[in-house]
PDB file of C-alpha atoms and ligand atoms in Angstrom:
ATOM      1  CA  UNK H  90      42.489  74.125-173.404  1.00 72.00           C
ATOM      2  CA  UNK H  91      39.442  71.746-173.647  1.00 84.00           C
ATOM      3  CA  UNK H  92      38.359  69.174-171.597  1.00 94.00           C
ATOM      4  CA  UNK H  93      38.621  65.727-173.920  1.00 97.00           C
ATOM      5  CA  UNK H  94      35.363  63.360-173.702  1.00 97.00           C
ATOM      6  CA  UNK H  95      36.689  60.163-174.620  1.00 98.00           C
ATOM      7  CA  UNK H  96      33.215  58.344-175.461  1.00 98.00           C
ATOM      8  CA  UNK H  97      32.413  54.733-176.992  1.00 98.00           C
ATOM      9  CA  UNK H  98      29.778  53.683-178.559  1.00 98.00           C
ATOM     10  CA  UNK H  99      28.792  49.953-178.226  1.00 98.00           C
ATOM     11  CA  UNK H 100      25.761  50.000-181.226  1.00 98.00           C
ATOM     12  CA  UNK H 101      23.765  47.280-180.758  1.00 98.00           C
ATOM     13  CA  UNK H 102      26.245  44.969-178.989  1.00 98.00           C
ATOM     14  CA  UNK H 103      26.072  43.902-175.251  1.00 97.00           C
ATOM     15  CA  UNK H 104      24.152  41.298-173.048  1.00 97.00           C
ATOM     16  CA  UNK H 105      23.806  41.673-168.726  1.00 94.00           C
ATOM     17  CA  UNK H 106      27.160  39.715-168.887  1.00 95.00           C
ATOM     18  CA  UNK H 107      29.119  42.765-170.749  1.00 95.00           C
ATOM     19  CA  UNK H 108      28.475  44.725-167.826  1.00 94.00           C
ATOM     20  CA  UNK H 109      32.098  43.049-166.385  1.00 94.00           C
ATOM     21  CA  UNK H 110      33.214  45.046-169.237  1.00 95.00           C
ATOM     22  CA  UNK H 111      32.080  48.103-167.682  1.00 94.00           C
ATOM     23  CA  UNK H 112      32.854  46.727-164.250  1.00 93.00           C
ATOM     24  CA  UNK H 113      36.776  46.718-165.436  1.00 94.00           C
ATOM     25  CA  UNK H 114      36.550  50.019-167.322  1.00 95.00           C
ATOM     26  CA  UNK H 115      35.067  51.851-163.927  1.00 93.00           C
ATOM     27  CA  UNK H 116      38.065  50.187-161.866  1.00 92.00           C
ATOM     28  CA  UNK H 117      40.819  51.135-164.589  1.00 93.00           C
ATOM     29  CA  UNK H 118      39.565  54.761-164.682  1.00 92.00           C
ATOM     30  CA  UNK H 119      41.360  56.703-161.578  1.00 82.00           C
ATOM     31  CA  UNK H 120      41.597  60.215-161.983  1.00 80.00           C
ATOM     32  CA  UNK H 121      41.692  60.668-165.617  1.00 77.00           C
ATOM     33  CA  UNK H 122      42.566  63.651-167.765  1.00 86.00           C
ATOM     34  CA  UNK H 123      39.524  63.594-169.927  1.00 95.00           C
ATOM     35  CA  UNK H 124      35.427  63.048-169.331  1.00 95.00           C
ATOM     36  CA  UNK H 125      35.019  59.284-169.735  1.00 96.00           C
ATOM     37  CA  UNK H 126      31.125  58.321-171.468  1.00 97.00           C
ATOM     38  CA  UNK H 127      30.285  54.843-172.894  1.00 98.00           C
ATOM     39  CA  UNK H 128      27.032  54.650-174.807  1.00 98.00           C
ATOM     40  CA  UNK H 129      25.181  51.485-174.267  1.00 97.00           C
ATOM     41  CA  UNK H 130      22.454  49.538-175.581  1.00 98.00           C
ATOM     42  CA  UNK H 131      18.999  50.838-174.142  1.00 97.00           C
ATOM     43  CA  UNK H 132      18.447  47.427-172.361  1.00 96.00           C
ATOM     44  CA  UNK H 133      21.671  48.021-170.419  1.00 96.00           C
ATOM     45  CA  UNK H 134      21.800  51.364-169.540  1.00 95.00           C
ATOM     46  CA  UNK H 135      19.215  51.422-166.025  1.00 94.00           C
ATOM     47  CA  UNK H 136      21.683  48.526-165.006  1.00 93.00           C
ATOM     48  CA  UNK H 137      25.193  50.397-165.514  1.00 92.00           C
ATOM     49  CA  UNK H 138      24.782  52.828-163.208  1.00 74.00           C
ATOM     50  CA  UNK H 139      26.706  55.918-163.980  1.00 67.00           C
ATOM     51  CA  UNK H 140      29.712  56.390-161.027  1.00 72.00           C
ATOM     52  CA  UNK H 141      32.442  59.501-160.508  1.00 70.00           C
ATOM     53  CA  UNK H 142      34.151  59.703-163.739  1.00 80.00           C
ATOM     54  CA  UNK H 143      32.210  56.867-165.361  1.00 93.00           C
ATOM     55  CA  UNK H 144      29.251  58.871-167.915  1.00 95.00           C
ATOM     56  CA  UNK H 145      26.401  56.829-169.452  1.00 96.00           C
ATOM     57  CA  UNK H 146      24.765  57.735-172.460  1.00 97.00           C
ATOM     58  CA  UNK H 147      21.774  56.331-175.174  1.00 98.00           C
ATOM     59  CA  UNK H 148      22.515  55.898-178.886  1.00 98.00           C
ATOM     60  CA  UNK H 149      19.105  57.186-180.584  1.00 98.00           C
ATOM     61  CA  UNK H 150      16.117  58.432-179.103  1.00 98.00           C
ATOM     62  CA  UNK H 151      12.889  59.863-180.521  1.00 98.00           C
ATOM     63  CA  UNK H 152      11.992  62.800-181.567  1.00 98.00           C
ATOM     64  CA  UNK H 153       8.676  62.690-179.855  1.00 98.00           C
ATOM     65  CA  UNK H 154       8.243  62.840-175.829  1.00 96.00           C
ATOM     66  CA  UNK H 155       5.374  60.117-175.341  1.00 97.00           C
ATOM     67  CA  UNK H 156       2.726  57.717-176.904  1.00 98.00           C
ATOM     68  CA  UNK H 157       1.970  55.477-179.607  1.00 98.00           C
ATOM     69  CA  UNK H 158       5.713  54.802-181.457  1.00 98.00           C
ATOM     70  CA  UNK H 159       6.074  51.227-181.175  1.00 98.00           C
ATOM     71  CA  UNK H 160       9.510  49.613-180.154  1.00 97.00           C
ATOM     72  CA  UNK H 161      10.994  53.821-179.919  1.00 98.00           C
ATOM     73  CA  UNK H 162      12.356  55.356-176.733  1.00 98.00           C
ATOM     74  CA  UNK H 163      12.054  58.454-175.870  1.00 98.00           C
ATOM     75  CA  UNK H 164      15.132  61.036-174.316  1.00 98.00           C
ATOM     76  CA  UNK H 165      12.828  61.112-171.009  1.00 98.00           C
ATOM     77  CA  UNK H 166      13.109  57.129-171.081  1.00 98.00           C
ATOM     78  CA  UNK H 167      16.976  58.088-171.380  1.00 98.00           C
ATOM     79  CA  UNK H 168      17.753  59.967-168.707  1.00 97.00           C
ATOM     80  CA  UNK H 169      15.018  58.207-166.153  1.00 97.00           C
ATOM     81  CA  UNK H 170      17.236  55.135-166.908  1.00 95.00           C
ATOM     82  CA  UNK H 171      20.320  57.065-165.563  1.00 95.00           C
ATOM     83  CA  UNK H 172      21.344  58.092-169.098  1.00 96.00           C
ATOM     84  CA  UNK H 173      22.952  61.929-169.519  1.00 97.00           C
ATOM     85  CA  UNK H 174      24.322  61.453-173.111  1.00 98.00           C
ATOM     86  CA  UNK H 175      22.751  60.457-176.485  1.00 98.00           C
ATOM     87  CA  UNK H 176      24.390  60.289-179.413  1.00 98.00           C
ATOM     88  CA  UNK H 177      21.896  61.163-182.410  1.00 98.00           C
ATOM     89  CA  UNK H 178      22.378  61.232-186.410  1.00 98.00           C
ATOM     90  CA  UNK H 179      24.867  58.154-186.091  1.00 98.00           C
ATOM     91  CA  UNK H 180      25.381  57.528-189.976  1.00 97.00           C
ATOM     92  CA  UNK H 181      24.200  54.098-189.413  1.00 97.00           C
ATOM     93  CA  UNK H 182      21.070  55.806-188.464  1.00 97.00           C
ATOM     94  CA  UNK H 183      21.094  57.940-191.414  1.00 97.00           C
ATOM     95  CA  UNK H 184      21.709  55.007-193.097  1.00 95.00           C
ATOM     96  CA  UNK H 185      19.959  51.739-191.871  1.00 97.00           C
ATOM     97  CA  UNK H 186      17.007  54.082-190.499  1.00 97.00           C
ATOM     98  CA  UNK H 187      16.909  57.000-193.508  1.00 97.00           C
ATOM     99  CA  UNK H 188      17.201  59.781-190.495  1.00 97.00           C
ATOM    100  CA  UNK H 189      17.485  63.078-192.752  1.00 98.00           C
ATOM    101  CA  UNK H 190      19.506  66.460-190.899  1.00 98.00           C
ATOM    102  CA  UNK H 191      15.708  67.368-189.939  1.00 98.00           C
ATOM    103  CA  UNK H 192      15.271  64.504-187.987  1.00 98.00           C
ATOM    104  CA  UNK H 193      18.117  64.904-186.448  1.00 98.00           C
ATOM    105  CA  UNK H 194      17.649  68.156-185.371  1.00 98.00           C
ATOM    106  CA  UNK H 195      14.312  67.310-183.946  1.00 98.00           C
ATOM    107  CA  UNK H 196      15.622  64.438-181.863  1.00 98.00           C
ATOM    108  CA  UNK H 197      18.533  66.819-180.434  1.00 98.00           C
ATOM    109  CA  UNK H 198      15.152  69.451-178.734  1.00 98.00           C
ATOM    110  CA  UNK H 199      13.960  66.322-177.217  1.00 98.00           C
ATOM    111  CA  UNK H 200      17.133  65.261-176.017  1.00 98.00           C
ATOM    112  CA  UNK H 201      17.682  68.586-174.064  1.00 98.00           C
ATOM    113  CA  UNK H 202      14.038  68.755-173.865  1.00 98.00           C
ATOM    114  CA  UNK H 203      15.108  66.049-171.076  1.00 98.00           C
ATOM    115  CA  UNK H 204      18.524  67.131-169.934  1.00 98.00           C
ATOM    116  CA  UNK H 205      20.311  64.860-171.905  1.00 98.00           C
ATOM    117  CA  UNK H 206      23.254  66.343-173.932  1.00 98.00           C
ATOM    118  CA  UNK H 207      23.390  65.565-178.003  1.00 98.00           C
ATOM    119  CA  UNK H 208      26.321  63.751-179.051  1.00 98.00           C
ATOM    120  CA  UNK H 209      25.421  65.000-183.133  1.00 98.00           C
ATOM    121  CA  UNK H 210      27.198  62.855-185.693  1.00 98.00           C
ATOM    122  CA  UNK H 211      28.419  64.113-189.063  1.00 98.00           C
ATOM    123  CA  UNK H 212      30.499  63.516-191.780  1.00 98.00           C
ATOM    124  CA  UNK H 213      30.652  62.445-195.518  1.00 97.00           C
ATOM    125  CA  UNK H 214      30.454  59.226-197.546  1.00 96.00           C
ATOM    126  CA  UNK H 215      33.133  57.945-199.316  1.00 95.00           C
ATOM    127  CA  UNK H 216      31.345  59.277-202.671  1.00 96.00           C
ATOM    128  CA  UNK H 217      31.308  62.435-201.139  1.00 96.00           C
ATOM    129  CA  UNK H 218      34.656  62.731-200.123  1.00 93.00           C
ATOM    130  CA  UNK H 219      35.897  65.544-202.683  1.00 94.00           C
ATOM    131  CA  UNK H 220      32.563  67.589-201.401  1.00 96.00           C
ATOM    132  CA  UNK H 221      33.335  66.448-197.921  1.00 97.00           C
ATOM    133  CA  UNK H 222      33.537  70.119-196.466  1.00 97.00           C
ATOM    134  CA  UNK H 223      30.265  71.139-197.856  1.00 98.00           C
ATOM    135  CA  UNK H 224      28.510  68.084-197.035  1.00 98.00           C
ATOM    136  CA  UNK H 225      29.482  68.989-193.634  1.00 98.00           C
ATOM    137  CA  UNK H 226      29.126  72.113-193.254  1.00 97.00           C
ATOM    138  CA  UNK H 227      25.117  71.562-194.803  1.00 97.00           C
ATOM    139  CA  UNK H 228      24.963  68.518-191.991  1.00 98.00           C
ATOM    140  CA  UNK H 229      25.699  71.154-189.117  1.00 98.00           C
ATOM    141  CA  UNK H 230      23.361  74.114-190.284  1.00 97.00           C
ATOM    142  CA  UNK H 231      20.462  71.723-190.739  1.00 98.00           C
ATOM    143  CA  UNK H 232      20.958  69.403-188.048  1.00 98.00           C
ATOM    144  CA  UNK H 233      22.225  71.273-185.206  1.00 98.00           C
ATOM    145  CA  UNK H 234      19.131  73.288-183.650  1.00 97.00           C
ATOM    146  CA  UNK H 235      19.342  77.214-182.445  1.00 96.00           C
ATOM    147  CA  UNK H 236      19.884  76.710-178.480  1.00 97.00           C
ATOM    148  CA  UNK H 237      23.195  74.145-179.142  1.00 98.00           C
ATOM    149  CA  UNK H 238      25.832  74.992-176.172  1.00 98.00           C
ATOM    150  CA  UNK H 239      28.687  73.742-174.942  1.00 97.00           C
ATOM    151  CA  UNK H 240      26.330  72.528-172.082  1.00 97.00           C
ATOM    152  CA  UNK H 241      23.710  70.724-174.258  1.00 98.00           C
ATOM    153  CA  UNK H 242      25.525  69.524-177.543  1.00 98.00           C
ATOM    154  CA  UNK H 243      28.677  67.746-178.728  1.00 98.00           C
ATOM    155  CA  UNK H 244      29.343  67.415-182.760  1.00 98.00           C
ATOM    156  CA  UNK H 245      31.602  64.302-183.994  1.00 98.00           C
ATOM    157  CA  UNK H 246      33.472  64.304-186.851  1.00 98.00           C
ATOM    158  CA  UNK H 247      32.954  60.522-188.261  1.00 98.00           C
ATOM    159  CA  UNK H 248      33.382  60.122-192.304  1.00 97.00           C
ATOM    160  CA  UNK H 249      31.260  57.336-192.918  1.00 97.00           C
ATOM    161  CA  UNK H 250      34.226  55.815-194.786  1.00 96.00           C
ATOM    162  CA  UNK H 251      36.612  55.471-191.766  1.00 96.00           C
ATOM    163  CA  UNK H 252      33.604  53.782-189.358  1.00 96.00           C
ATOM    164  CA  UNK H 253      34.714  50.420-188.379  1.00 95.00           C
ATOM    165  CA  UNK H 254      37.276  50.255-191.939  1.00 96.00           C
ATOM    166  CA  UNK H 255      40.482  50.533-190.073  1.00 95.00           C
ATOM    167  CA  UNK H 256      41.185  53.413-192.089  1.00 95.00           C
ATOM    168  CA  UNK H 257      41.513  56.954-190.609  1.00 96.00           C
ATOM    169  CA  UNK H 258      42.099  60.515-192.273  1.00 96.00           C
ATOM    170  CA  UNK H 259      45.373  61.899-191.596  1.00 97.00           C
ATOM    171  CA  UNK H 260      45.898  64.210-188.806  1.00 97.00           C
ATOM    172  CA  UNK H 261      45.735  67.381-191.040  1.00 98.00           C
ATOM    173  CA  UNK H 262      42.348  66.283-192.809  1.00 97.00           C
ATOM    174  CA  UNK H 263      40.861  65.983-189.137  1.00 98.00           C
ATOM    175  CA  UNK H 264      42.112  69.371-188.550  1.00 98.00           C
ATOM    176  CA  UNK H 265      40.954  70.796-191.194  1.00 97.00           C
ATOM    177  CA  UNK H 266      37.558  69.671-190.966  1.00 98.00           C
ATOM    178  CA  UNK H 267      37.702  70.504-187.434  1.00 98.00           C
ATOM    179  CA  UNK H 268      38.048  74.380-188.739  1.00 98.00           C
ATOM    180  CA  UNK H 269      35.289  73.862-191.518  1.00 98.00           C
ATOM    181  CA  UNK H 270      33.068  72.661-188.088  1.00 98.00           C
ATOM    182  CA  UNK H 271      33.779  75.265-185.818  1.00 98.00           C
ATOM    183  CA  UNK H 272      33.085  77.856-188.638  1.00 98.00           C
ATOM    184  CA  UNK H 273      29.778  76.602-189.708  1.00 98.00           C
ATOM    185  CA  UNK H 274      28.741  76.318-185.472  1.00 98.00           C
ATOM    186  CA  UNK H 275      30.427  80.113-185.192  1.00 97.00           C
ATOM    187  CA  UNK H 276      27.768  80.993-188.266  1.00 96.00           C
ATOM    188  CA  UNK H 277      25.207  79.451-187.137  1.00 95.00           C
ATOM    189  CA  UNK H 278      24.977  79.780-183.207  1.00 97.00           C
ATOM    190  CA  UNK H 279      27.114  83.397-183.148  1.00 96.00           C
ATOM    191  CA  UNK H 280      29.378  82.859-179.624  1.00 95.00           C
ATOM    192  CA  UNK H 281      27.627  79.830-178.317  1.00 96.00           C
ATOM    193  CA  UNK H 282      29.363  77.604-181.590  1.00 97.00           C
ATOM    194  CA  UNK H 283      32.999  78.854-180.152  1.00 97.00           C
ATOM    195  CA  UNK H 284      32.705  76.349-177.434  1.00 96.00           C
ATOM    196  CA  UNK H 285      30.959  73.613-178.430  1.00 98.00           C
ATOM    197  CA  UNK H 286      33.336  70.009-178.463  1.00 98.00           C
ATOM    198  CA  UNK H 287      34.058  68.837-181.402  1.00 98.00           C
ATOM    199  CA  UNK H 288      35.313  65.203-181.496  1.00 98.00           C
ATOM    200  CA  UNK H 289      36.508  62.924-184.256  1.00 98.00           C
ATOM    201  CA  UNK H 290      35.086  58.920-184.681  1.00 98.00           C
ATOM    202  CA  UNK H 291      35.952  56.402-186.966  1.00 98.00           C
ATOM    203  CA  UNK H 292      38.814  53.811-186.191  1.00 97.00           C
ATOM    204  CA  UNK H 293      39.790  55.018-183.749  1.00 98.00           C
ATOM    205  CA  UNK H 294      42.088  52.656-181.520  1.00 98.00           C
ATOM    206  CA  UNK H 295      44.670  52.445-178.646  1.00 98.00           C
ATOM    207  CA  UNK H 296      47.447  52.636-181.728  1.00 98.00           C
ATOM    208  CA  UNK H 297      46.085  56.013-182.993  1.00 98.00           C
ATOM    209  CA  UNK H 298      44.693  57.969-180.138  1.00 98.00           C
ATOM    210  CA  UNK H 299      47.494  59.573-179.000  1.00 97.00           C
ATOM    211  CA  UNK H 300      47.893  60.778-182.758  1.00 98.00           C
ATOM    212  CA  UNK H 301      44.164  62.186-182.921  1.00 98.00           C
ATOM    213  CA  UNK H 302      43.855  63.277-179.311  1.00 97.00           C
ATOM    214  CA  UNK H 303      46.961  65.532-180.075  1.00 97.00           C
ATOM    215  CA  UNK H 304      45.019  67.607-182.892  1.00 97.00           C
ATOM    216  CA  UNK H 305      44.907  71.164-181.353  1.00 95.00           C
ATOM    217  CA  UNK H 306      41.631  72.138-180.369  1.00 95.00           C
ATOM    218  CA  UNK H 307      40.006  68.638-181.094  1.00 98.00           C
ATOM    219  CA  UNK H 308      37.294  68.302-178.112  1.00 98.00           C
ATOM    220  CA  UNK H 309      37.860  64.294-177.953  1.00 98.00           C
ATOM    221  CA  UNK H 310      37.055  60.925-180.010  1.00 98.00           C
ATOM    222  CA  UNK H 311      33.987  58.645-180.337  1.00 98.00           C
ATOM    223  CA  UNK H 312      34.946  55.063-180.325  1.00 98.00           C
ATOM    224  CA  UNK H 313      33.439  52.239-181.475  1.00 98.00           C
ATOM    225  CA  UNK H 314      34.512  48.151-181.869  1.00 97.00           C
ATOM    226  CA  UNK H 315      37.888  49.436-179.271  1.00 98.00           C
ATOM    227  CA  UNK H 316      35.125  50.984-176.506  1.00 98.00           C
ATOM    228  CA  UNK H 317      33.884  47.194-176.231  1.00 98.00           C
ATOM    229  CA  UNK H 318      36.780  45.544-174.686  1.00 97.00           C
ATOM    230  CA  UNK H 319      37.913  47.736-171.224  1.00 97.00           C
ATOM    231  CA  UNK H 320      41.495  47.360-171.827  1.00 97.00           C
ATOM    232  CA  UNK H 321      41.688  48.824-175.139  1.00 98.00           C
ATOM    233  CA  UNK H 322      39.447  51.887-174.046  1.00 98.00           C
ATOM    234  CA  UNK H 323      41.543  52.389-171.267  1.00 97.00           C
ATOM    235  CA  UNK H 324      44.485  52.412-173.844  1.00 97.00           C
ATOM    236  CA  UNK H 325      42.690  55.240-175.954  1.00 97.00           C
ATOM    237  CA  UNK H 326      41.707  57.040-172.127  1.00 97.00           C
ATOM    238  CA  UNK H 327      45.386  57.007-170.889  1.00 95.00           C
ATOM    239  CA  UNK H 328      46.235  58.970-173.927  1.00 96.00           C
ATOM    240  CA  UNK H 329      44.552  61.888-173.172  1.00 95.00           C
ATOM    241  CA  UNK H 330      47.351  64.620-172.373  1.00 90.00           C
ATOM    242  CA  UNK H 331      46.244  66.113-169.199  1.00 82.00           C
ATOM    243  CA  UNK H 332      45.829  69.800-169.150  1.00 74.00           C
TER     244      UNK H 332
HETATM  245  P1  LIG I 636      34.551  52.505-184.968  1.00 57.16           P
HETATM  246  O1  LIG I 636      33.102  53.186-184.839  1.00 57.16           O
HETATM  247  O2  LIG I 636      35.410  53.090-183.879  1.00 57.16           O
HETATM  248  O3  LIG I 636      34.301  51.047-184.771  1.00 57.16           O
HETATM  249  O4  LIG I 636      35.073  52.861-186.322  1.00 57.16           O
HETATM  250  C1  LIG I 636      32.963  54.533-184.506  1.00 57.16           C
HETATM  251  C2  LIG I 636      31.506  54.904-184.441  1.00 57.16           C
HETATM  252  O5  LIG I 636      30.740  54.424-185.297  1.00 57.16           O
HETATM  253  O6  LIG I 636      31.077  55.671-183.574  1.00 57.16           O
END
């Protein structure tokens, strides 16, 4: 059996007085079935301080190490600020920012480039939604660089369509896809793609988790709008079946 990470994602939400947030997340966590990370704003992240159970993680970083890149941080900035996660290829990203697979794969060397692991995002547009499995499986082969581990690299599952919609596949599409992932890591990285974790975002809430978190084999969930408010994540935490 796999480890969960239960992980949130805060995008670009948060001021210094959020940190209570945190402060009532870190004191509801106990001993908990599952690796706990919540990805913060850069400007928040040296003041979270990471604690036993309690993982802290980036949401972007750049591709390059140092220099002239106006207003970009880089994975080195990351981790120096106590970060060990970043999550990369967020479709907003792809989206908002035009990040292409290549991109993507770039900023994932310079995340473990500086010992941060790559939280890699993937999944298909509403458009694409009867191509969904190739779109995928294209997403992994070009965005997930030779090297990926278990130890360096975590793939989510997010369909564009179910991020912050309320709407979520069913169980068996999330399986399903789940097989279509670990095939295309298997082809790609050989043995290291058997134990990557593979987790599933989009809507994900206190209601559903139990749901999700039961898909065999499913490494965890990303959460966003329910990883703001420390009750509700603890909700989606506490329904991590312990191993
Ligand atoms: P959501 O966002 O849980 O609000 O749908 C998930 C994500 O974008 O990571």
């Amino acid at each position: 059996m796999i480890r969960q990470l239960v992980a949130g994602n805060w995008k670009m939400n948060g001021l210094g007085a959020s940190l209570s947030e945190l402060a009532a997340l870190k004191a509801g966590l106990g001993a908990n079935a599952c690796d706990v990370l919540v990805c913060l704003p850069a400007t928040l992240i040296a003041r979270a301080t990471a604690s036993d159970g309690l993982l802290i993680g980036g949401q972007d970083c750049s591709a390059m190490d140092h220099g002239a890149y106006t207003g970009d941080v880089s994975a080195a900035m990351l981790k120096d600020a106590g970060a060990s996660f970043v999550i990369l290829g967020h479709s907003e990203r792809r989206r908002h920012h035009g990040e292409t697979d290549a991109d993507v794969a770039a900023k994932a060397k310079a995340a473990w480039a500086a010992n941060l692991t790559a939280v890699i995002c993937v999944g298909e547009t509403k458009a694409q939604h009867a191509q969904a499995a190739a779109i995928v499986q294209a997403q992994i082969r070009a965005s997930v660089p030779s090297g990926a581990a278990s130890a360096n690299t975590v793939i989510t599952y997010e369909p564009v369509w179910a991020v912050g919609s309320g709407k979520t596949p069913t169980v068996d599409e999330i399986a399903a896809m789940l097989g279509v992932i670990r095939e295309s890591l298997i082809s790609t990285l050989g043995q290291a793609g058997r134990d990557i974790r593979i987790l599933y975002g989009g809507s994900v809430t206190p209601a559903n988790a139990a749901q999700i978190l039961g898909i065999a084999n499913l490494g965890g969930v990303l959460v966003g709008g329910a990883s703001l408010k420390a009750s509700d994540f603890l909700g989606i935490i506490a329904a991590v079946k312990p191993v």
